[in-house]
XYZ file of C-alpha atoms in Angstrom:
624
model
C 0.000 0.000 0.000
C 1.085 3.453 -1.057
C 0.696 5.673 2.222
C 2.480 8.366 -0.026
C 0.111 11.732 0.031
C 0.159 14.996 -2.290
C 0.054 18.354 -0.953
C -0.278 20.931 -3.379
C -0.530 23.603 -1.245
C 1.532 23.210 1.746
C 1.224 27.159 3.526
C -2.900 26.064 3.207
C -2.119 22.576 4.907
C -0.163 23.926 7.897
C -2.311 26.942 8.333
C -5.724 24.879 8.613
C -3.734 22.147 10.137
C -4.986 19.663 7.859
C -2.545 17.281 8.241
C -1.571 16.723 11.805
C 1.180 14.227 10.549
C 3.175 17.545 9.197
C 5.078 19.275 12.068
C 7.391 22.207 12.771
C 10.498 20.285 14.716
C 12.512 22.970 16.864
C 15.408 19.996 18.189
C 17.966 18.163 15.875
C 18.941 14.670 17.423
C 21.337 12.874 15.724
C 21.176 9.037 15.489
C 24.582 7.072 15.142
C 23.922 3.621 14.041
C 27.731 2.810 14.710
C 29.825 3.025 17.951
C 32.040 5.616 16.309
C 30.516 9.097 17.364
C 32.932 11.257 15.414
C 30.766 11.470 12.083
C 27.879 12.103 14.161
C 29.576 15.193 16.026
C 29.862 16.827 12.962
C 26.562 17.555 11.835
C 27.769 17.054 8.349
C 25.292 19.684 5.929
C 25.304 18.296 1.558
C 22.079 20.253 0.896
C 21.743 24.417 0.581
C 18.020 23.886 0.636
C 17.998 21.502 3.598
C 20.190 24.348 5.263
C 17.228 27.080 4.526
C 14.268 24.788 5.301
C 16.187 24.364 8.912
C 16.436 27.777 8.719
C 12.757 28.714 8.227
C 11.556 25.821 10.539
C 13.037 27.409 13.333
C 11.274 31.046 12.668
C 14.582 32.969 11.224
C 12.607 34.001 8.274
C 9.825 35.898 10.549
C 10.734 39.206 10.758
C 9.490 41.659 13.595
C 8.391 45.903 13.298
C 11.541 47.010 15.461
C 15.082 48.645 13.884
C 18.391 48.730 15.387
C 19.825 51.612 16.671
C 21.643 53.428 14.350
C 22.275 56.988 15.946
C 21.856 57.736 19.226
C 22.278 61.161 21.573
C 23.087 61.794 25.074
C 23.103 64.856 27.312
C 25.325 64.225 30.353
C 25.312 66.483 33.599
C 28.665 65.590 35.398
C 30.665 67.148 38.597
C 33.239 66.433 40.657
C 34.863 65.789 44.444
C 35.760 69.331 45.842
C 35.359 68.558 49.515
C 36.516 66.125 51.987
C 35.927 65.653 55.952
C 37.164 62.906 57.939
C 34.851 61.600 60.717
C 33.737 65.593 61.776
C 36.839 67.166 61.603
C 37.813 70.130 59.854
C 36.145 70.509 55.745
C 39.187 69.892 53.990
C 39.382 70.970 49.698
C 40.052 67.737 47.744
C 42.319 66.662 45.858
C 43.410 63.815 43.779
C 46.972 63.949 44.396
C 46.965 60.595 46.405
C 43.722 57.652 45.723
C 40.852 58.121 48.081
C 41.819 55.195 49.783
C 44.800 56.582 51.337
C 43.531 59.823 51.945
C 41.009 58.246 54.410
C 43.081 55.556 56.289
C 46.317 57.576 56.677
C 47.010 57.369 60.147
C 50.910 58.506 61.988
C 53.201 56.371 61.169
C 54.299 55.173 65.315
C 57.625 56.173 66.327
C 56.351 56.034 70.144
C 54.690 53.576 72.080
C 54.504 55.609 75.385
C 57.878 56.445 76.873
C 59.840 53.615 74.501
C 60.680 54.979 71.140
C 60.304 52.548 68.421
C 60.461 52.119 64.481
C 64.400 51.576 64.881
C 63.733 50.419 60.955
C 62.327 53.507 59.806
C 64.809 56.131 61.544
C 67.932 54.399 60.261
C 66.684 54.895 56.836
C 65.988 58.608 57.803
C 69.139 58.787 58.846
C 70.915 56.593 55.974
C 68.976 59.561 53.313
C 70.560 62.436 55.503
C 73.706 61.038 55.418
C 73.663 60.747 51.800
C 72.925 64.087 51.509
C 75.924 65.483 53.288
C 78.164 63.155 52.078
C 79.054 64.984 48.802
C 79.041 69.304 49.386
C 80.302 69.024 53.020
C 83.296 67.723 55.474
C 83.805 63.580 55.799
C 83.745 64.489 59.703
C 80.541 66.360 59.737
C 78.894 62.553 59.289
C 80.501 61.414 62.790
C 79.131 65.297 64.268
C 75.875 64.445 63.152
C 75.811 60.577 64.608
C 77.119 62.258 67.904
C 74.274 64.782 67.964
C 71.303 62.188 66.931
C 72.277 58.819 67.972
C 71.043 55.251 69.228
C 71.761 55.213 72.603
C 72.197 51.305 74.259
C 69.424 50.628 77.306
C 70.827 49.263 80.715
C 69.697 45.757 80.415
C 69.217 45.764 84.436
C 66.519 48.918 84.301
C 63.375 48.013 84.074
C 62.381 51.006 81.660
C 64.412 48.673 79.095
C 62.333 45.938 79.420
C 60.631 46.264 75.860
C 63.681 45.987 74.060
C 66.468 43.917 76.343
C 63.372 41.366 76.853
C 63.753 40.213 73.429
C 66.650 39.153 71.893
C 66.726 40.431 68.449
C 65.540 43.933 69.078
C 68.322 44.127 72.326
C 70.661 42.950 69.076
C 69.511 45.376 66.417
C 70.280 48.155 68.924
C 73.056 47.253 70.198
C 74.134 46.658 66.548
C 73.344 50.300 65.793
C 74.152 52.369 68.932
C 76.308 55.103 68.667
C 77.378 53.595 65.457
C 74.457 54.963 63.097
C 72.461 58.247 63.195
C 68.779 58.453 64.053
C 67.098 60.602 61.613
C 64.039 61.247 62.904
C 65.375 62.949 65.885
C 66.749 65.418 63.139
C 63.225 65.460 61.562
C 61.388 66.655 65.090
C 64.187 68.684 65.812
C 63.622 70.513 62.030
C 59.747 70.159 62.526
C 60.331 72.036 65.894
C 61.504 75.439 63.613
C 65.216 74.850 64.251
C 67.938 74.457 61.795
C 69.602 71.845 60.750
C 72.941 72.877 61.266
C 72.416 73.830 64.728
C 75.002 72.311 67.252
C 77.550 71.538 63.936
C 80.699 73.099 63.160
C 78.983 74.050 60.033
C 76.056 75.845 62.047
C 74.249 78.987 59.887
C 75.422 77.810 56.514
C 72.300 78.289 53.993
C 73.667 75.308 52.146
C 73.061 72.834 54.795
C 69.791 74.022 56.793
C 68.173 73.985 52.371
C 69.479 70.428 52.793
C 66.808 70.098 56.121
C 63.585 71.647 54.055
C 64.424 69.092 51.225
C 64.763 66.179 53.964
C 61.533 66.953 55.557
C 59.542 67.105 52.178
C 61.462 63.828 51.332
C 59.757 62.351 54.745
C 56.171 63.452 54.023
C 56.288 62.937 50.660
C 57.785 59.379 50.985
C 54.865 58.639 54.071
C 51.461 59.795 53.571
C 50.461 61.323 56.989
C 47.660 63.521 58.133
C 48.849 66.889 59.213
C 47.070 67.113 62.731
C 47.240 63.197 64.533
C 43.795 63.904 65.536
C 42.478 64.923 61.905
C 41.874 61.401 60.420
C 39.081 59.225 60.084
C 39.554 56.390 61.914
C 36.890 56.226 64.988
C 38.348 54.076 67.881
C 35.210 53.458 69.527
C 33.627 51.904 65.989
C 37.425 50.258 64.984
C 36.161 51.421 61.281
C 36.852 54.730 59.299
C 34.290 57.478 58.625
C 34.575 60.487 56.300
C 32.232 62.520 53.870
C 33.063 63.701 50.444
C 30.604 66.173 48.623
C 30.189 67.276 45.132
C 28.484 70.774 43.477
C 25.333 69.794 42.409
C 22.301 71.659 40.659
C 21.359 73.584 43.679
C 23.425 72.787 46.463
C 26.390 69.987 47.079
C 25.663 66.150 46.834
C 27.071 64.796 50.465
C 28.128 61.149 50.365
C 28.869 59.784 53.846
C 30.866 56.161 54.790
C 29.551 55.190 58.156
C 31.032 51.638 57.959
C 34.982 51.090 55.583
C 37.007 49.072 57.114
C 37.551 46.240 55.033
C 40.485 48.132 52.543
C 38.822 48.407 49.031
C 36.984 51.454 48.798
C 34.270 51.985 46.137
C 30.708 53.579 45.726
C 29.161 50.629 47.507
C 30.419 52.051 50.517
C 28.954 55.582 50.346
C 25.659 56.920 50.871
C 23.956 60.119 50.443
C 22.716 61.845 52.947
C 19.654 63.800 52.540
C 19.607 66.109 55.746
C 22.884 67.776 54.858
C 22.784 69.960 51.820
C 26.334 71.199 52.298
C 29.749 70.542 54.132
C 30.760 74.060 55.570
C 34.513 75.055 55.105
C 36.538 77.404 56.787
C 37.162 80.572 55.067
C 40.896 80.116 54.243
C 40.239 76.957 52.416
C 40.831 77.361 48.618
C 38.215 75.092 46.600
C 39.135 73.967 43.072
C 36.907 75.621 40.145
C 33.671 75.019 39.789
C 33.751 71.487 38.243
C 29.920 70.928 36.879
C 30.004 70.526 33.208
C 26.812 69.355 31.060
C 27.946 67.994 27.156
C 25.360 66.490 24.716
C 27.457 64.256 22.609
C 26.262 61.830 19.220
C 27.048 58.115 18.852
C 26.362 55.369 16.755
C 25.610 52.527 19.281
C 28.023 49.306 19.061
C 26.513 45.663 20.044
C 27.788 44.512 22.938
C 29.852 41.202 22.458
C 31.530 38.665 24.816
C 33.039 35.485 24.790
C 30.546 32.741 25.041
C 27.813 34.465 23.945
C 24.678 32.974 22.136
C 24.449 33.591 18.395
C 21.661 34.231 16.872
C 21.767 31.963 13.488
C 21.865 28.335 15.095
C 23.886 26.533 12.639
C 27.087 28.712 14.380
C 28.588 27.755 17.352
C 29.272 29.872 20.137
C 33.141 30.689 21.421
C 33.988 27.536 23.542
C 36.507 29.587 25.775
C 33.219 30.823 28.397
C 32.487 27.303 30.021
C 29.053 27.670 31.806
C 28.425 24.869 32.441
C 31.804 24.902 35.041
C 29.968 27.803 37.232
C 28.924 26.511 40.278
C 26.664 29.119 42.211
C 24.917 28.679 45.388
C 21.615 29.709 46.019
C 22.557 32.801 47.439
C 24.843 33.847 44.577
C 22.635 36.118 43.206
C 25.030 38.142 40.711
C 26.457 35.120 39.506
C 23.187 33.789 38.496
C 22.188 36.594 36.372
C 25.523 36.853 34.819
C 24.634 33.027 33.855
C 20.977 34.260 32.942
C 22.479 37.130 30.897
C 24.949 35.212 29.235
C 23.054 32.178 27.759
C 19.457 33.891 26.692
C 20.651 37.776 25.636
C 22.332 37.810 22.401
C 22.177 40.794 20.140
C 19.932 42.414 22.507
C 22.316 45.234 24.535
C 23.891 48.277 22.624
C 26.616 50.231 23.980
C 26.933 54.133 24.237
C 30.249 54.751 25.464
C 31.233 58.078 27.581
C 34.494 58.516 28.621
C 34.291 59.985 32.661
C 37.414 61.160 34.900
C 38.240 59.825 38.262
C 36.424 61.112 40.949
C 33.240 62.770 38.366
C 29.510 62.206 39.120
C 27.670 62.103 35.943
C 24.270 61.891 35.756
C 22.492 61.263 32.445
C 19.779 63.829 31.510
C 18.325 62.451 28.314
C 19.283 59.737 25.872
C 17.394 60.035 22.455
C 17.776 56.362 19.768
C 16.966 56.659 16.329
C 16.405 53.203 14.764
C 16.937 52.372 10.789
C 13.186 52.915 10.471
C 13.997 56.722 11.088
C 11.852 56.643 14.551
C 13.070 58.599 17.605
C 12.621 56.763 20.792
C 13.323 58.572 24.230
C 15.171 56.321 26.523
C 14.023 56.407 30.458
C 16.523 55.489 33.202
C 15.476 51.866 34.790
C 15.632 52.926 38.116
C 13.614 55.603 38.193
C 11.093 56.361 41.096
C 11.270 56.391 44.985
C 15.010 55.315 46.533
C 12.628 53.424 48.875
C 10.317 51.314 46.289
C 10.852 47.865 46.811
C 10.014 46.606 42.880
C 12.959 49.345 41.531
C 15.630 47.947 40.608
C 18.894 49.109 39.482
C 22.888 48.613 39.609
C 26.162 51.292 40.765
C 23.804 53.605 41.975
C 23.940 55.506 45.663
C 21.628 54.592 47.990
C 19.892 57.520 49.692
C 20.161 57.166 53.593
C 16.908 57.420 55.785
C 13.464 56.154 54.663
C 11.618 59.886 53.407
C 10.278 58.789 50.397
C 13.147 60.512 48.069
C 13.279 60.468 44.600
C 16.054 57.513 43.654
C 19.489 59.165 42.602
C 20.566 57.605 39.517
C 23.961 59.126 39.190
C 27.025 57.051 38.672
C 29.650 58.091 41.124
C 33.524 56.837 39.811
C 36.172 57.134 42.962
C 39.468 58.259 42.595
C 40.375 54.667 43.689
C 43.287 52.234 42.911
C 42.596 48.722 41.852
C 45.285 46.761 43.404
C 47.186 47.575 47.065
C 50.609 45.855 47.979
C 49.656 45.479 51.952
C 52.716 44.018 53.991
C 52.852 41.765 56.853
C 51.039 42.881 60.153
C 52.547 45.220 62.509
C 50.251 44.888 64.911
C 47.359 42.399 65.338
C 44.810 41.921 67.593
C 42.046 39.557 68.064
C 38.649 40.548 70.047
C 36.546 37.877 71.496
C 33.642 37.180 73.596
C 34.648 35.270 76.761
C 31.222 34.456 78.303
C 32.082 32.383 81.267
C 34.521 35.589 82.725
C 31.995 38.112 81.035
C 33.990 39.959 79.226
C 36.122 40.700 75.791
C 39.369 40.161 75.676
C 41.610 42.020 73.132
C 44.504 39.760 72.566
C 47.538 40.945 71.157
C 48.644 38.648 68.513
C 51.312 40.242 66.995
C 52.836 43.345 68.843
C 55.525 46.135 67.149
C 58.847 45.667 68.910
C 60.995 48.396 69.139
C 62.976 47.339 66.381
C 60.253 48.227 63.856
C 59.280 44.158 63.287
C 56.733 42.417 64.861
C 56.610 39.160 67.149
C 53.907 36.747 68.030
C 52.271 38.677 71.175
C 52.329 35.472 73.421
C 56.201 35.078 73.186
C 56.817 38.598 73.807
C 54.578 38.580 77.140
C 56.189 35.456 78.182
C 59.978 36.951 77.395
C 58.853 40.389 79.033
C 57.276 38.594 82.136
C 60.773 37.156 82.732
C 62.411 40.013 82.422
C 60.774 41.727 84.998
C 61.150 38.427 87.010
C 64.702 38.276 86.786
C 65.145 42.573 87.855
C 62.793 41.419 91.161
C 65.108 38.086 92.001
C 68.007 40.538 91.203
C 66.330 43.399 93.926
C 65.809 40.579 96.026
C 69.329 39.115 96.049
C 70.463 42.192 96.590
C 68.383 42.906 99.635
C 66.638 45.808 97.826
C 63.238 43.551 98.661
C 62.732 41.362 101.154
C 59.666 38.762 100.418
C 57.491 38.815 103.213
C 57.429 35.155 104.886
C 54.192 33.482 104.913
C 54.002 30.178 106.376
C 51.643 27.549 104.964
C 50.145 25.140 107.798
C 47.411 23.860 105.550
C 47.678 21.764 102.531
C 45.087 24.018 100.611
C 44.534 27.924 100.411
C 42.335 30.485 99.201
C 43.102 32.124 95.845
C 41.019 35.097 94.426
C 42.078 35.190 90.847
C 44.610 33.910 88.765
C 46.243 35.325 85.979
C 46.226 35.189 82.476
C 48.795 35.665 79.587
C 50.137 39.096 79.439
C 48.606 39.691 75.853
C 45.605 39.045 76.786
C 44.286 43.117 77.861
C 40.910 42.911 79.260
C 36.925 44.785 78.622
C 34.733 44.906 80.298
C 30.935 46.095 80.714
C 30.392 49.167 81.757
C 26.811 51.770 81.816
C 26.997 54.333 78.719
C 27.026 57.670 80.392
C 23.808 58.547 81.196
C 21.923 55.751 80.941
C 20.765 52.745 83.018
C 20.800 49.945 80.725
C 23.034 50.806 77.606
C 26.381 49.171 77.780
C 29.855 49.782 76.543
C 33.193 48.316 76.394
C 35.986 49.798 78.825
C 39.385 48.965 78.395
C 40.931 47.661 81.709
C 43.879 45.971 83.103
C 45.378 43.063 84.702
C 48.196 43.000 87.460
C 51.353 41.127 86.657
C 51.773 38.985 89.624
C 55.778 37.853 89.474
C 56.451 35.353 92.261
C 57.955 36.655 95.466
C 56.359 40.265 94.954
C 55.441 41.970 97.807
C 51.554 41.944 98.273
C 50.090 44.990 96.787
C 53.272 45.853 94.625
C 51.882 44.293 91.377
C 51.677 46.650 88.112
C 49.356 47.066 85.601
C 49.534 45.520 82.104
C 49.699 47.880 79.355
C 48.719 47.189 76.204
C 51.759 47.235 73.174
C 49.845 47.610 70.389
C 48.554 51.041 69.065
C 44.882 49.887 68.275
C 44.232 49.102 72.332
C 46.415 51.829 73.724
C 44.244 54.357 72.328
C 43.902 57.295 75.328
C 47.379 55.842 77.163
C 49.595 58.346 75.346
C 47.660 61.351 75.875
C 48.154 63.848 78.805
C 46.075 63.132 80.712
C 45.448 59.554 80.081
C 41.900 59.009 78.507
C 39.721 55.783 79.129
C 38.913 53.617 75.695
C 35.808 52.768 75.464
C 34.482 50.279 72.500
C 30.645 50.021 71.528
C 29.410 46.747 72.906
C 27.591 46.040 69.530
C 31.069 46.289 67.437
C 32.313 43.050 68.879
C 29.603 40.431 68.073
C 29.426 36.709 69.101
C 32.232 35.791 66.455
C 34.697 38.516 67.186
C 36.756 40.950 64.779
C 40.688 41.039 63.776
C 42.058 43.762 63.959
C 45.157 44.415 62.210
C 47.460 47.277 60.857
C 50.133 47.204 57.932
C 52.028 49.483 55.605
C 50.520 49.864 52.624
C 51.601 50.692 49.197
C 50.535 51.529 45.812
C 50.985 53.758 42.648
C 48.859 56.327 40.974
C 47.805 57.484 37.842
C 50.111 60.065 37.132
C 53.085 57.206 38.382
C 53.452 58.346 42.065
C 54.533 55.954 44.655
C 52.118 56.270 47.811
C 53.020 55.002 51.182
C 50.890 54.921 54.064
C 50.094 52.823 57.509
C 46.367 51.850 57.632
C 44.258 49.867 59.955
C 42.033 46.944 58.634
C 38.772 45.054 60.366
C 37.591 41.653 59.448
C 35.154 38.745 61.285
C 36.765 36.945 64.341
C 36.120 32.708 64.198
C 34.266 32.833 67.297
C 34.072 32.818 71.101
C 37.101 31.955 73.379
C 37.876 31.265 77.191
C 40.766 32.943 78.595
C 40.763 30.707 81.782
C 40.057 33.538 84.246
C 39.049 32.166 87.639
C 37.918 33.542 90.967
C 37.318 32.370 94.565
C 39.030 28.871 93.947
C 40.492 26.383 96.427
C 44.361 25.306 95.686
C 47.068 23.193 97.095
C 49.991 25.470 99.192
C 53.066 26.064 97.035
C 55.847 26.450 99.963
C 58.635 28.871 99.234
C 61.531 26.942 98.532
């Protein structure tokens, strides 16, 4: 039987749907009849017209009433950064000299850590560039006046005020390497700072020659270190262990102010800033010189370009895509949001984003204040922002825009703010580092120090150096005691057991605890406190408090008169921070070199105990 039937009119057949036999097949499967795949793979074409059937099976013959783009034109309102303030201080006029980023975490680079001078690294070099500087123009013997007048001088390794550096062996060696052997240049830079000269106290005092050479070695210094003028004048907030600042712009009416309530985790972008609605300006002093007005408005003409990437889907299905864009290797979790619209954008949007490119300066906030597209059909087609609509409006939705702080029903800002910001920082090793955690049994945080600055300008695991400066000061009380200076009182122990109060806990480990927030009954804060170091054989009541060695917890120790340090209870949470602070380097635009010493913040990995006890029963330890 013949089961062979005519259709004469075929576009009549599948309109009415005559035949339901005939159907419009949207999926190619191939069918190897061999174990060999390769010929398969291949998808091997021999007929044009089977090509253009394929072709107009799968719709690429329907055409739709759009056009492309062909011309399009764009007015753009832009401005720029004129002011900075860091955490309430004093309006300052920016500049882009230095990124943004160092700008706001600048802080003094230590050379101080309360009586005990420090950074032995640092002032050689100071003093190896001044050296250098003298050593062609001047006298071979004005070096040795200059190492006499500025130099290292050796600490008695039986004082006590030299426990910081005899304590530990490779910072008593670095200076006794140095002493009166090498010149310490930042004396010479306080002592120039101060409005002397730097040939006072030489045998070439007054000559113009050598106190030029002291201006150029002081700009050297600051230029070489970024530092903020006034040590008070930065925008780190102790209490908060983050940075804070403000940066505004000239806007139509008044200034666009952009606050960061929260950086601390070292790359700084508009993520981090919001815009505050209740401040319309940041007032300056009168003295302070702003940079021209920067707002500019241009209306420039472009012919859109597609936008293209690798691994995207053509749109004629007989070519296959770039291979080098694996998706199917992305593995996002359910909570990867961006990564699963970057998937969603890449595999369905082909030919369906145009690009309009505008060319903005570091620093600029350009806003975009009409965009007009004119398709190959010759129709005009105004072009509304997506994001458009209340800041507050739960169904907008947009991307790099500022969020407005509060909740006042403001108009959404849809400017694009571009920081003067650096991509990539070289960060060295930790000075200083310091965990905070949550010790719930002795209620109370402990800050330990786990990586203090020795004098030497290094650093040293914190536990070590309490444990080599505890026996130091051990060794100066057996050495008072031999010597009669003390006499131990003598207790005699008739019971096997006695009453303890507290013990002790590592010297690193400086304690907080809960205190009332001034003025109210139930808010709490953190106060920084302090353990006694109980040496064995001490006379009862002679024990001394525990300082702190790290910058970052002896905030208020090295002021006259000594201020308490208080932390907000709510910055410490059940996991903890680290605290940590490095030097920091990186170049700029125009090829400057930018140093600085910055402070950085992360999460903690959770509660600790620090073995703190009270009121305990243990067995007599008899003198021996």
């Amino acid at each position: 039987m013949n089961n062979y039937v005519a259709v004469n009119n075929i576009t009549e057949v599948l309109t009415k749907k005559l035949l339901p036999t005939i159907t419009l097949w949207n999926r190619l499967e191939a069918r190897p009849r061999a174990d060999d795949f390769d010929r398969a793979l291949k998808a091997e074409v021999r007929d044009p017209l089977w090509m253009l059937t394929k072709q107009w099976q799968l719709g690429e013959f329907r055409g739709d009433d759009a056009g492309s783009p062909a011309f399009a034109k764009i007015q753009m309102a832009t401005t720029r950064l004129t002011k900075y303030q860091a955490d309430g201080m004093q309006v300052q006029a920016y500049d882009d000299k230095v990124p943004l980023e160092a700008k706001v975490e600048q802080k003094k680079v230590p050379f101080k850590l309360g009586a005990q001078e420090i950074s032995l690294d640092i002032r050689l070099m100071m003093g190896r560039h001044w050296l250098k500087l003298i050593q062609s123009d001047f006298p071979a013997a004005l070096r040795s006046e200059y190492i006499g007048l500025y130099p290292f001088i050796l600490p008695d390794p039986d004082e006590k005020a030299s426990g910081r550096i005899t304590a530990h062996r490779e910072a008593w060696q670095q200076f006794a390497a140095v002493a009166e052997r090498s010149m310490d240049g930042y004396a010479l830079y306080t002592h120039l700072k101060e409005g002397n000269a730097a040939s006072d106290g030489t045998t070439q005092a007054g000559d113009a020659a050598l106190d030029a050479l002291g201006d150029r070695f002081t700009t050297w210094f600051e230029e070489f270190f970024l530092q903020p003028e006034d040590e008070n004048n930065n925008a780190w907030l102790p209490p908060r262990m983050e940075y804070q600042f403000s940066v505004s712009a000239p806007d139509e009416t008044d200034e666009k102010v952009m606050v960061a309530d929260e950086y601390y985790h070292g790359h700084l972008d508009w993520y981090n800033l919001d815009i505050d609605p209740n401040k319309l300006t940041l007032e300056t002093e009168p003295e302070v010189v702003l940079p021209p007005d920067p707002r500019t408005r241009d209306t420039n003409s472009f012919f859109p370009t597609t936008i293209s990437f690798d691994g995207m889907p053509h749109t004629r299905w007989w070519r296959f895509e770039d291979g080098q864009t694996n998706f199917g290797d992305i593995d996002p979790d359910t909570t990867d949001l961006n990564k699963l619209l970057f998937i969603e954008f890449g595999l369905i949007y082909a030919n369906d984003w145009f690009l309009v490119p505008f060319t903005l300066p570091a620093g600029s906030i350009s806003n975009v204040k009409g965009l007009s597209v004119t398709n190959v059909f010759g129709e005009k087609i105004w072009v509304e922002p997506a994001g458009k609509g209340l800041d507050d409006a739960w169904k907008r939705w947009n991307m790099y825009s500022l969020n407005t702080k509060g909740n006042q029903q403001e108009p959404a800002d849809n400017s694009l703010l571009v920081l003067p910001t650096v991509e990539k920082i070289l960060e060295g090793k930790p000075l200083e580092e310091i965990l905070f955690i949550r010790d719930e049994i002795a209620n109370m945080v402990w800050a330990i120090e786990k990586k203090i600055p020795l004098p030497s300008g290094t650093g040293k695991h914190g536990g070590e150096a309490a444990f080599e400066l505890h026996k130091f000061y051990q060794k100066i009380l057996n050495q008072e005691i031999g010597d009669g200076i003390i006499v131990p009182e003598d207790i005699e122990f008739k019971a096997n057991i006695r009453y303890q109060i507290m013990n002790t806990v590592p010297e690193n480990w400086i304690p907080f605890i809960p205190v009332h927030v001034e003025g109210s009954s139930r808010e709490i804060q953190l106060q920084r406190a302090s353990m006694p170091r109980i040496l064995e054989n001490d006379a009862p009541g002679n024990a001394q408090k525990i300082k702190p060695r790290t910058q970052l917890v002896r905030e208020g120790l090295d002021k006259d008169p000594v201020e308490a340090y208080f932390i907000h209870e709510e910055e410490i949470p059940r996991a903890g921070i680290r605290a940590y602070q490095t030097y920091q380097r990186t170049r700029w635009y125009n090829g400057k070199v930018v140093n600085w010493f910055g402070a950085r913040k992360q999460t903690g990995r959770g509660e600790g105990h620090s073995g703190l006890a009270f009121d305990q029963i243990v067995p007599t330890k008899k003198r021996s």
